[in-house]
Tab-separated table of C-alpha atoms and ligand atoms in Angstrom:
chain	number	residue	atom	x	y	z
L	879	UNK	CA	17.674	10.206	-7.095
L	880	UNK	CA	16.244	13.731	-6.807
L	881	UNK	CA	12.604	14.080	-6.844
L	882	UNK	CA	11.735	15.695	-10.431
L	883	UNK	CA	7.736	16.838	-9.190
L	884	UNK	CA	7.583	19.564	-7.125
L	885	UNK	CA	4.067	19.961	-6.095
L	886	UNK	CA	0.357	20.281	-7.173
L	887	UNK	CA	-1.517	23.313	-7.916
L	888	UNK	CA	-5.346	23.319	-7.968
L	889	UNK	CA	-7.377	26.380	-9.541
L	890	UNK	CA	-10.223	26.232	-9.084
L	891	UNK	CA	-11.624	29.525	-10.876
L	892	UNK	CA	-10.746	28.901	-13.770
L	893	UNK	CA	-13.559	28.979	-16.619
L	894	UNK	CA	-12.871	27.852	-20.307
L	895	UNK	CA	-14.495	28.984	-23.919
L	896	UNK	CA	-13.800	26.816	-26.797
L	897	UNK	CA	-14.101	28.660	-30.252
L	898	UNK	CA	-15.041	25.986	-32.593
L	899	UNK	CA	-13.939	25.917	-36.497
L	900	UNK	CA	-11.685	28.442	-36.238
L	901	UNK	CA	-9.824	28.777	-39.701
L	902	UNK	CA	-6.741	27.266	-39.738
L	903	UNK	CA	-5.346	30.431	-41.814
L	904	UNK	CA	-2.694	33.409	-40.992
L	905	UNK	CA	-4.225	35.822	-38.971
L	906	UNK	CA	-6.902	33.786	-36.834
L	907	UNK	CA	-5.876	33.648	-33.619
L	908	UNK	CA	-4.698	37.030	-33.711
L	909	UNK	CA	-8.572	37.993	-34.453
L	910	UNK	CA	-9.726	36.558	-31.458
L	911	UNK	CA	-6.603	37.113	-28.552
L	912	UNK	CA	-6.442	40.646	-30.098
L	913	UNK	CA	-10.109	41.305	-28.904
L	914	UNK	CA	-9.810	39.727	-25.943
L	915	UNK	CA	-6.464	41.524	-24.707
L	916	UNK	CA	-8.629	45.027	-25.974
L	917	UNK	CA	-11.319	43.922	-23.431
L	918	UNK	CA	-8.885	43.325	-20.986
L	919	UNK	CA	-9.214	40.302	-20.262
L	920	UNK	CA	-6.958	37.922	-18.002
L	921	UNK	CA	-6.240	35.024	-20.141
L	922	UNK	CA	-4.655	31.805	-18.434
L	923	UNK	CA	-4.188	28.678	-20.974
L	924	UNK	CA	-4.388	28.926	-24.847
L	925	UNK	CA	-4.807	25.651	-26.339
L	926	UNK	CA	-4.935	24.750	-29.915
L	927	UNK	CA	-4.355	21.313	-31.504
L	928	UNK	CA	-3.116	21.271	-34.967
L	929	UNK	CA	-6.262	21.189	-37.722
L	930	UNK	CA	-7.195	18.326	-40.259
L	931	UNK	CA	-9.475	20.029	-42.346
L	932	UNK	CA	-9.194	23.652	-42.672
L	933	UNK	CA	-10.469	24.694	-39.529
L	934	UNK	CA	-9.499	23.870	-35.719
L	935	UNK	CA	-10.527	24.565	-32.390
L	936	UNK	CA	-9.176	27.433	-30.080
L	937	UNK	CA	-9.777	26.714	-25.947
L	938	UNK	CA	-8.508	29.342	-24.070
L	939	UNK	CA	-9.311	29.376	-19.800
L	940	UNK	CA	-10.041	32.740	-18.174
L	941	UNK	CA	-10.885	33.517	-14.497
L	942	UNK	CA	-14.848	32.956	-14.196
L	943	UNK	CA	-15.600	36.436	-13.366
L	944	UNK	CA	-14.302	37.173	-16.895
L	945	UNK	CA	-16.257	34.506	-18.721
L	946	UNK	CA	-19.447	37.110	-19.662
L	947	UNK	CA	-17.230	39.570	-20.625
L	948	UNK	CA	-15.187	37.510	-22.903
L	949	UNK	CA	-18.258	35.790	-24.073
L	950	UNK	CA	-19.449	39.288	-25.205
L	951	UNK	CA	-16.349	40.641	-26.275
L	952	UNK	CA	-15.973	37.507	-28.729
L	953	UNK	CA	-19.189	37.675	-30.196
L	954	UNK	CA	-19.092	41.281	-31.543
L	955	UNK	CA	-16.104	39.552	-33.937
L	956	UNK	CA	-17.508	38.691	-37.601
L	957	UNK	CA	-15.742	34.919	-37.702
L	958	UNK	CA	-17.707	34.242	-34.584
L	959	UNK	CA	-21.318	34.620	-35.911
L	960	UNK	CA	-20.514	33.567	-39.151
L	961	UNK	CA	-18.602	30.232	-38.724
L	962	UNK	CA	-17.422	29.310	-35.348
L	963	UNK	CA	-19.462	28.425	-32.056
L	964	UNK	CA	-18.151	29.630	-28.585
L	965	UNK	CA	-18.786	27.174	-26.211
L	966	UNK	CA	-17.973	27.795	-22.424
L	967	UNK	CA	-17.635	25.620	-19.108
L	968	UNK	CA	-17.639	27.067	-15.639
L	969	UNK	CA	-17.704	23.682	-14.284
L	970	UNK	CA	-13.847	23.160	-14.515
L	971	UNK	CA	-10.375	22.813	-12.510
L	972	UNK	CA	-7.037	23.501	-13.924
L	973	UNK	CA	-4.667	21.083	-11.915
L	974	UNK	CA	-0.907	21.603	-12.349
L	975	UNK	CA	2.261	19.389	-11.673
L	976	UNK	CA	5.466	21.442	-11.350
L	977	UNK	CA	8.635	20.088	-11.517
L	978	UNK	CA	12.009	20.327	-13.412
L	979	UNK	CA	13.303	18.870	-16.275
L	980	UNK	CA	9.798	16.690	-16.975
L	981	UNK	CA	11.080	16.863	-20.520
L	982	UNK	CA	13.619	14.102	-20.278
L	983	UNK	CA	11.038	12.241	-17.945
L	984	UNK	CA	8.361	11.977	-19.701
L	985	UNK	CA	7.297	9.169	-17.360
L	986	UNK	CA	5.766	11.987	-15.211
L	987	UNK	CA	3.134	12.943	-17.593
L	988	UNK	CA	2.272	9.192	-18.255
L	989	UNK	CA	2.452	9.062	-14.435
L	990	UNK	CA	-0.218	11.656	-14.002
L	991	UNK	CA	-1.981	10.593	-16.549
L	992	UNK	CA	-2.221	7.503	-15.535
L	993	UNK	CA	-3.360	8.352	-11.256
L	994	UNK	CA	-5.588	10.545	-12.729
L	995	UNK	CA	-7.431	7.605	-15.357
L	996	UNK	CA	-7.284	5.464	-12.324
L	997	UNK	CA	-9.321	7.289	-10.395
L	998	UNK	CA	-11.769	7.211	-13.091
L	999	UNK	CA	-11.123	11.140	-13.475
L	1000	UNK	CA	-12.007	12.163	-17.626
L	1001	UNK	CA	-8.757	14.563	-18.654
L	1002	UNK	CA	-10.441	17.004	-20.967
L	1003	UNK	CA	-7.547	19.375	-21.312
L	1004	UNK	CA	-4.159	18.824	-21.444
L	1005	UNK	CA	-0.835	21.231	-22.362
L	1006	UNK	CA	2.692	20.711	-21.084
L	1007	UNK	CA	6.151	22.179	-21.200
L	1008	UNK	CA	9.222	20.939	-19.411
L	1009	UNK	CA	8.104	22.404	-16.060
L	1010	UNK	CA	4.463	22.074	-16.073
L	1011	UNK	CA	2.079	19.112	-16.953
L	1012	UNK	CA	-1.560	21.089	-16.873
L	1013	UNK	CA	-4.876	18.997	-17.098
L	1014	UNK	CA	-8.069	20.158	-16.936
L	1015	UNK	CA	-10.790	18.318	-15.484
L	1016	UNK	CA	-14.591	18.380	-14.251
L	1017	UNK	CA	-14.493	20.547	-11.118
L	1018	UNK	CA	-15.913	17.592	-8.861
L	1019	UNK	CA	-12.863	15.725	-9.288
L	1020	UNK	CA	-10.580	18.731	-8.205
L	1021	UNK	CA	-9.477	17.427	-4.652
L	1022	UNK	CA	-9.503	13.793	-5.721
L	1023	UNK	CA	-7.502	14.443	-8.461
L	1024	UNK	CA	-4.867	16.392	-6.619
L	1025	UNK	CA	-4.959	13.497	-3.798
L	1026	UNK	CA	-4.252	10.695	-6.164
L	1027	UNK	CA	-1.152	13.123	-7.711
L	1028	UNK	CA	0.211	13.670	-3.806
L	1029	UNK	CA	-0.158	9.989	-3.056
L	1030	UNK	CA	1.158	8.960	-6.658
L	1031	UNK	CA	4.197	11.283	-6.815
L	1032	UNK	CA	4.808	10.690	-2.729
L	1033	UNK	CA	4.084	14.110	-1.961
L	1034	UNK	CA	2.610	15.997	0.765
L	1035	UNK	CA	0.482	18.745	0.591
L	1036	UNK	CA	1.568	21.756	2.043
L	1037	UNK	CA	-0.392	24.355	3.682
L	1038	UNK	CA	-0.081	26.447	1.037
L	1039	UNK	CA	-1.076	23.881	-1.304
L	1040	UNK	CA	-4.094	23.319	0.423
L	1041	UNK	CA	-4.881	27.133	0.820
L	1042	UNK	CA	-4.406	27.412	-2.800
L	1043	UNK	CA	-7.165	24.916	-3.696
L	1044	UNK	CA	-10.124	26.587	-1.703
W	1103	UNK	CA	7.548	49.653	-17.316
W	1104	UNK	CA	9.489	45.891	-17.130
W	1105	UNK	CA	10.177	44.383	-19.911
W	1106	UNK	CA	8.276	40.799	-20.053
W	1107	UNK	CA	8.920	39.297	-22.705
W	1108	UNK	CA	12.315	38.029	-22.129
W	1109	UNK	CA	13.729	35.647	-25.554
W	1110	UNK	CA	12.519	33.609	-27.869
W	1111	UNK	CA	13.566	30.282	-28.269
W	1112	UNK	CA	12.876	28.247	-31.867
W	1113	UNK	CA	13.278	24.196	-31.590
W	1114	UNK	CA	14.277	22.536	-35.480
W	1115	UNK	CA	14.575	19.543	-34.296
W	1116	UNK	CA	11.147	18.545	-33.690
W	1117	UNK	CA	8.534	16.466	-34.914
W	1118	UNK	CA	4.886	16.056	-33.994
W	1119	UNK	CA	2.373	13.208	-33.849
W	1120	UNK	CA	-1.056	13.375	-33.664
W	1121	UNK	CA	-3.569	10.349	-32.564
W	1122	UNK	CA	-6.897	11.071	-34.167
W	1123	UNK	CA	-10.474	10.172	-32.253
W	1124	UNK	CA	-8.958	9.174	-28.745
W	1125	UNK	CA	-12.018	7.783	-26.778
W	1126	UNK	CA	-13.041	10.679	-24.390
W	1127	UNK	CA	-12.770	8.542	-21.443
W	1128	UNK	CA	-10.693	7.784	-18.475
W	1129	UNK	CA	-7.514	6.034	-19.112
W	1130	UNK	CA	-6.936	6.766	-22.908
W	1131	UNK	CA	-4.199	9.435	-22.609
W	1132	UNK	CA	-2.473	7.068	-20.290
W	1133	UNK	CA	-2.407	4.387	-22.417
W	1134	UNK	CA	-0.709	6.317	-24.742
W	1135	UNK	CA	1.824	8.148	-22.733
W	1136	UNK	CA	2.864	4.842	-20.695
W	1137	UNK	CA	3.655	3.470	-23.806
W	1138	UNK	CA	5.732	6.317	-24.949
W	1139	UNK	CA	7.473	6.341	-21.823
W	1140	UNK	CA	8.223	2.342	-21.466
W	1141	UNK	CA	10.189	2.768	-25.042
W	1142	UNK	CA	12.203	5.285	-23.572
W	1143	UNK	CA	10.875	8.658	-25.652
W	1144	UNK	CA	11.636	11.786	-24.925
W	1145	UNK	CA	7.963	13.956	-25.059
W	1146	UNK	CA	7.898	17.693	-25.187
W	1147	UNK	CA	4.658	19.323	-25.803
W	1148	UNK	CA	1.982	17.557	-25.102
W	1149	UNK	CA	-1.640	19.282	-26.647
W	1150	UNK	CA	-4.895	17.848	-26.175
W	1151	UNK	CA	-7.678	20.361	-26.804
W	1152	UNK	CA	-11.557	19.640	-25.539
W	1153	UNK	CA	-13.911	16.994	-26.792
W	1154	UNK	CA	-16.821	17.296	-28.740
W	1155	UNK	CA	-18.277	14.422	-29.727
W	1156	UNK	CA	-16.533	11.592	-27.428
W	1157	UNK	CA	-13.342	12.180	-28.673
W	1158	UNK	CA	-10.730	14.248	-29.554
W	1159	UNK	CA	-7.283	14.352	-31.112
W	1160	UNK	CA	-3.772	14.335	-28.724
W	1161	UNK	CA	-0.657	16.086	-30.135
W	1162	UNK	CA	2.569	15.617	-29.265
W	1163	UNK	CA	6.270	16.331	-30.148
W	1164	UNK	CA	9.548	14.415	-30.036
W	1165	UNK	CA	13.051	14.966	-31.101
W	1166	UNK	CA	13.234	14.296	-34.605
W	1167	UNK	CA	15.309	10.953	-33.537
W	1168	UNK	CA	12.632	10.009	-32.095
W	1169	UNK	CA	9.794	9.917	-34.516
W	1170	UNK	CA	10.051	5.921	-36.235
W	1171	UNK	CA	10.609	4.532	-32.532
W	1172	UNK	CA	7.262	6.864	-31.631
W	1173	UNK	CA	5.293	5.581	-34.610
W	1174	UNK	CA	6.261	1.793	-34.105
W	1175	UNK	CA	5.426	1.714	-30.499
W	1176	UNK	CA	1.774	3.394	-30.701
W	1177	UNK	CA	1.341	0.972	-33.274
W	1178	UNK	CA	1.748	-1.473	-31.092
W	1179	UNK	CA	-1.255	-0.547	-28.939
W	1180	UNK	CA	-4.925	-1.747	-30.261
W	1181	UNK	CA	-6.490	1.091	-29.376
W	1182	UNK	CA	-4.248	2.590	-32.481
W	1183	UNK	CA	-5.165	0.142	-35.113
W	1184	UNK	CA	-8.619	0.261	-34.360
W	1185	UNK	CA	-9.864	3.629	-33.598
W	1186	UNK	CA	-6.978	6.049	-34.075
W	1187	UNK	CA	-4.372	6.911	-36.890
W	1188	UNK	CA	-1.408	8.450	-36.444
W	1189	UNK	CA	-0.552	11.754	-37.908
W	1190	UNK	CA	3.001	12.964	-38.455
W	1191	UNK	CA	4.769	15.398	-39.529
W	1192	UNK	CA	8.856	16.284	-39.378
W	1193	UNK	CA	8.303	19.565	-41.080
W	1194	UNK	CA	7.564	21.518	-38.078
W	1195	UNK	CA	9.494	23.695	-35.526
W	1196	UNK	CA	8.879	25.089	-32.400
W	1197	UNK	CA	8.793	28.561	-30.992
W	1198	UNK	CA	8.931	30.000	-27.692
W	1199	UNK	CA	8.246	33.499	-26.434
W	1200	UNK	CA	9.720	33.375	-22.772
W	1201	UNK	CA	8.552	35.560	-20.793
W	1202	UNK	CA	7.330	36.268	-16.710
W	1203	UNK	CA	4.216	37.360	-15.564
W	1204	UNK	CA	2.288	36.634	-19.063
W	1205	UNK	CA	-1.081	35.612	-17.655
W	1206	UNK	CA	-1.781	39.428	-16.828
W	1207	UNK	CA	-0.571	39.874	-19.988
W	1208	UNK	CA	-2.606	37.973	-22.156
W	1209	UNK	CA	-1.819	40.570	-24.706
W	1210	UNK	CA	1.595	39.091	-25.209
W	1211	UNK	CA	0.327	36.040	-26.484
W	1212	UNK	CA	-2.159	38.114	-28.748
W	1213	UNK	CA	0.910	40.506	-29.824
W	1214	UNK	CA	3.025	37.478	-30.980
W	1215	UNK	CA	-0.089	35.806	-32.915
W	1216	UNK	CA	-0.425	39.314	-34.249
W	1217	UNK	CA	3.421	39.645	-35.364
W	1218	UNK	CA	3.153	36.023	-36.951
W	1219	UNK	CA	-0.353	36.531	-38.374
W	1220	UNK	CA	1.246	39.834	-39.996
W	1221	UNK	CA	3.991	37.709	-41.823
W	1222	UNK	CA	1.805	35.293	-43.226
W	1223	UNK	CA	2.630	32.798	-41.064
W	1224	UNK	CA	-0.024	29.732	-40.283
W	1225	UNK	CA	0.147	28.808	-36.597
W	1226	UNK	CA	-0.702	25.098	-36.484
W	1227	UNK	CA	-0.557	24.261	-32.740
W	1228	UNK	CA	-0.340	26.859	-29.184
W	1229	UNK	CA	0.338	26.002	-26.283
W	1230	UNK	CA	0.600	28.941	-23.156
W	1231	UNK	CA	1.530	28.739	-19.555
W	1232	UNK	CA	2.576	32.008	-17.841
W	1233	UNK	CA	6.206	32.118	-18.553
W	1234	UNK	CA	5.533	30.692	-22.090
W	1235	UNK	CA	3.659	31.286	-25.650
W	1236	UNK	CA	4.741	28.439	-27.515
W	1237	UNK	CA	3.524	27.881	-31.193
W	1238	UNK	CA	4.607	25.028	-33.488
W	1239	UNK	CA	4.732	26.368	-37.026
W	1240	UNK	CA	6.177	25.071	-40.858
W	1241	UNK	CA	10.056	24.546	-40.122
W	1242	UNK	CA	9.936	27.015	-43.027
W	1243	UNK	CA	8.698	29.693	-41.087
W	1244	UNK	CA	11.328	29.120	-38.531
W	1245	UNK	CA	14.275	32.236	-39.128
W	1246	UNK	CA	11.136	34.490	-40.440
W	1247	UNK	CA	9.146	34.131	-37.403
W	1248	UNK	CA	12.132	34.240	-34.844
W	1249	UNK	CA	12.865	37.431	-36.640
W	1250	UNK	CA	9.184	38.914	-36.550
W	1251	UNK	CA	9.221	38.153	-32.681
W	1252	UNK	CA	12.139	40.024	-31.722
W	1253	UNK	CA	11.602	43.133	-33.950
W	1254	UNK	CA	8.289	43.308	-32.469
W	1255	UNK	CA	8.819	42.925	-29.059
W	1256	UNK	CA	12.203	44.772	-29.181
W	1257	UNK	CA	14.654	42.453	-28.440
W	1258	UNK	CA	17.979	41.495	-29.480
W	1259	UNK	CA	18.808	38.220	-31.139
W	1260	UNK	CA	21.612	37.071	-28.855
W	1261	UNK	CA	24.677	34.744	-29.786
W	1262	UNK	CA	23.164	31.857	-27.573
W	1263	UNK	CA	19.284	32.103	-29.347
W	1264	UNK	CA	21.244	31.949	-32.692
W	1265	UNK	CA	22.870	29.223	-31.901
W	1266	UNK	CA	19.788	27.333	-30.364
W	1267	UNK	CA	18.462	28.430	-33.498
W	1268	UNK	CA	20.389	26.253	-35.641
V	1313	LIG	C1	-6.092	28.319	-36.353
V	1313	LIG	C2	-5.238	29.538	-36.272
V	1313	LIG	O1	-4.247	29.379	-35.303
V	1313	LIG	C3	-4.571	29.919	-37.601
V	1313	LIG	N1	-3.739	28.828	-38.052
V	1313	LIG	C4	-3.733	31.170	-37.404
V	1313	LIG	O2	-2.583	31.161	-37.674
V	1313	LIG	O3	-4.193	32.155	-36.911
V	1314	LIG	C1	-8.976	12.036	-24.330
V	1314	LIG	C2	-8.334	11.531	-23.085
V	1314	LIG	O1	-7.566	12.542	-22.487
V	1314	LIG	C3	-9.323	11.002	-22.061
V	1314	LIG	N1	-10.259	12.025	-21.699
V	1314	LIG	C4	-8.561	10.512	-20.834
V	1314	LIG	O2	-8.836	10.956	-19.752
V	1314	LIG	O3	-7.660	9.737	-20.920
């Protein structure tokens, strides 16, 4: 049976802003991606769970060096000083399983999901399409986490693999 | 200058489930997804955005099919009937702009928020990687929003996305 998991990515770099209450009305997002493609900023994962009560949150990850300037480029928009919070994390690893056709196997999301909660590793961040499952997690756990993945998925990390996550 | 933005893809045939207030902690997602993926369902997106208060809400869609057999196996699991409802919702669809190099682009993501924003249409749930801005919307919104996507990023509507479109 062909292997479905492909390999592990680790970024380590990566820095996140969470802009809280953001409201859930046409128009929004555009607000906020609109200033921060103006400021030119490099913008890796948007992630926004559908709202309950009006208003949801909006997590987007950006290289750290960009994390000021996003910061300061986001609060010169009205909705963020008059309703929303940004709240921002350098502490943080993006870790990414690549494979094909994950969508009919499922399993390999629970599978990560499941190395990773063994190792007593918190997911705070999660988005997935049929080629990539994407967690993010506390950056202490970055080499544990992609350990337990190798070992789980029977995997070996490659030398580029392991250049990627220094 | 390359064209990035390659198609856009809209999925009718999904439906999404949300699990309110799952415990910030190691192991919850997994408990969830293993569940999902001993009853044999077929997960696309999976969302889960940050916590702020020791827990936080995971989204994800199925085929259509799939939604009782979702529903009745969650229920299954305490940590449902205790801390956790489940949200639904068949009235959705999914949209894809495909794409390559998109990180360095984060203004195509902004662009298509801006198209949809500009048609009045409420983005519930985004998830990005770099080859893919996907947005779940109100199946309503479906034809409008394929439309406002590829007259604003100058593409043709081919044969095969109508068809995937139906
Ligand atoms: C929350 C935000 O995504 C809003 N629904 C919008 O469409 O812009
Ligand atoms: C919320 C959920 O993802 C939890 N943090 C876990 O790791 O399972």
């Amino acid at each position: 049976q062909t292997p479905i998991v492909r390999g592990v990515a680790l970024d380590r770099n990566e820095a996140k802003i969470t802009v809280t209450n953001v409201a859930d009305i046409p128009g929004s997002i555009a607000t906020i991606f609109g200033k921060l493609a103006n400021d030119g900023v490099v913008v890796d994962m948007i992630i926004q769970n559908a709202s309950r009560n009006g208003s949801t949150d909006v997590t987007f990850t950006v290289p750290e060096q960009d994390l000021d300037r996003s910061i300061e480029g986001l609060q010169a928009l009205d909705l963020i000083s008059s309703t929303s919070e940004l709240i921002s994390d350098r502490a943080i690893c993006k870790i990414s399983i690549v494979g094909v056709g994950m969508r009919t196997h499922a399993g390999v999301a629970a599978k990560a999901f499941e190395l990773l909660g063994r190792d007593n590793i918190n997911i705070q961040m999660v988005s997935t399409s049929e080629i990539k499952v994407s967690v993010v997690v506390h950056e202490r756990y970055g080499e544990l986490a992609v350990r337990a993945l190798h070992e789980g998925f029977g995997l070996h990390q490659s030398a580029g693999e392991q250049q990627a996550a220094s």
